[in-house]
């Protein structure tokens, strides 16, 4: 009996996991459609997000963090500098190193992009969910957060 319950729970969890993966992937795609920083590659977007999250760093450190060769990262950084999204400055503790940071232009793109995503999601909640469904969604946020934080 106990084995049967475990098997049923595992099957139900697998079905739920599949449904969640599919629907969350679609939701993320829809959110990405709402705002873009332009025609950036995935590598360029990853660098911008890392700089926003972690702060200033070097090209070498970015390459290591993103699992890229330093020469490839240098090309990514150069494109971002040319687009006015990243700027380099001398490292105050070691003038031979250049620290890369987001420009005000990049920060503004992030701010307006997030506002666009929030606006779209707010409208989607208001127009596609009943008040009861919105309450149910709100109640599920802590559980979704725990899933996102699971190692």
C-alpha atoms as one frame of an Amber mdcrd trajectory, in Angstrom:
protein
   0.000   0.000   0.000   2.729   2.426   1.003   4.723   1.687  -2.170   1.612
   2.285  -4.239   1.070   5.697  -2.605   4.706   6.616  -3.225   4.417   5.571
  -6.858   1.216   7.586  -7.279   2.812  10.641  -5.661   5.894  10.306  -7.862
   3.741  10.004 -11.012   1.629  13.009  -9.989   4.769  15.030  -9.211   6.243
  14.125 -12.597   3.075  15.252 -14.386   3.035  18.480 -12.365   6.731  19.073
 -13.091   6.133  18.656 -16.819   3.126  20.989 -16.794   5.021  23.595 -14.759
   8.079  23.459 -17.027   5.957  23.971 -20.121   3.790  26.765 -18.769   6.648
  28.607 -17.053   8.731  28.422 -20.237   5.854  29.954 -22.190   5.380  32.653
 -19.549   9.090  33.524 -19.563   9.030  33.717 -23.370   6.026  36.055 -23.258
   7.746  38.258 -20.675  10.895  38.426 -22.809   8.789  39.525 -25.771   7.596
  42.540 -23.797  10.995  44.130 -23.534  14.332  43.826 -25.208  17.554  45.810
 -24.958  17.818  45.628 -28.729  19.280  42.974 -30.948  21.640  41.442 -28.407
  23.037  37.936 -28.451  22.427  35.604 -25.531  26.072  36.063 -24.495  25.671
  39.847 -24.498  22.467  39.618 -22.467  24.162  37.259 -20.002  27.045  39.713
 -19.516  24.673  42.620 -18.898  22.661  40.608 -16.390  25.813  39.466 -14.587
  27.148  43.028 -14.373  23.808  44.225 -13.056  23.627  41.465 -10.462  27.290
  41.233  -9.398  28.646  44.704 -10.158  31.885  45.716 -11.842  34.338  43.046
 -12.949  37.021  42.305 -15.503  36.694  40.653 -18.899  38.680  37.676 -17.602
  36.370  37.234 -14.625  33.316  37.515 -16.895  34.768  34.880 -19.233  35.362
  32.515 -16.318  31.877  33.093 -14.898  30.211  32.523 -18.277  32.404  29.561
 -19.253  33.882  31.346 -22.269  37.379  31.900 -23.597  38.748  35.363 -22.704
  39.139  36.201 -26.428  35.480  35.414 -27.074  34.403  37.460 -24.048  36.524
  40.365 -25.280  34.472  40.394 -28.504  31.215  40.349 -26.521  32.418  43.207
 -24.314  33.616  45.223 -27.307  30.162  44.993 -28.915  28.525  46.101 -25.665
  30.961  49.024 -25.348  30.225  50.072 -28.937  26.501  49.950 -28.146  27.093
  52.224 -25.141  25.878  49.617 -22.648  29.186  48.842 -20.905  32.131  51.068
 -20.016  35.558  50.257 -18.666  37.589  52.135 -16.071  40.900  51.539 -14.314
  40.741  49.302 -11.247  41.555  51.574  -8.279  43.493  48.759  -6.570  45.415
  47.712  -9.709  45.618  50.268 -12.510  46.694  47.579 -14.994  43.234  45.986
 -14.828  40.082  47.386 -16.393  36.808  47.067 -14.533  33.677  46.841 -16.658
  30.376  48.291 -15.487  26.942  49.031 -16.865  26.363  52.486 -18.286  23.395
  54.654 -17.371  21.931  53.707 -20.767  22.016  50.002 -19.848  20.491  50.693
 -16.426  17.666  52.649 -18.070  17.024  49.765 -20.495  16.739  47.396 -17.539
  14.392  49.773 -15.699  12.063  50.379 -18.640  12.173  46.705 -19.636  11.081
  45.613 -16.183   8.307  48.190 -16.177   7.060  46.862 -19.534   7.104  43.290
 -18.237   5.304  44.268 -15.036   2.713  46.206 -17.039   2.044  43.263 -19.370
   1.806  40.768 -16.510  -0.507  43.073 -14.542  -2.822  43.397 -17.542  -2.708
  39.640 -18.143  -3.668  38.930 -14.521  -6.474  41.508 -14.553  -7.960  40.419
 -17.887  -7.414  36.665 -18.010  -7.897  35.547 -14.405 -10.902  35.691 -12.146
 -10.344  37.342  -8.752 -10.360  33.865  -7.207  -7.705  32.653  -9.669  -5.579
  35.734  -8.951  -5.830  34.955  -5.222  -4.827  31.339  -5.890  -1.871  32.520
  -7.979  -0.803  34.908  -5.206  -1.007  32.098  -2.660   1.267  29.941  -4.849
   4.093  32.508  -5.046   5.835  31.311  -1.843   5.814  27.713  -3.102   7.157
  28.799  -6.501   9.867  30.811  -4.749  10.912  27.703  -2.775  11.076  25.734
  -6.036  13.255  28.424  -7.611  15.577  28.385  -4.596  15.892  24.591  -4.452
  19.459  23.463  -5.156
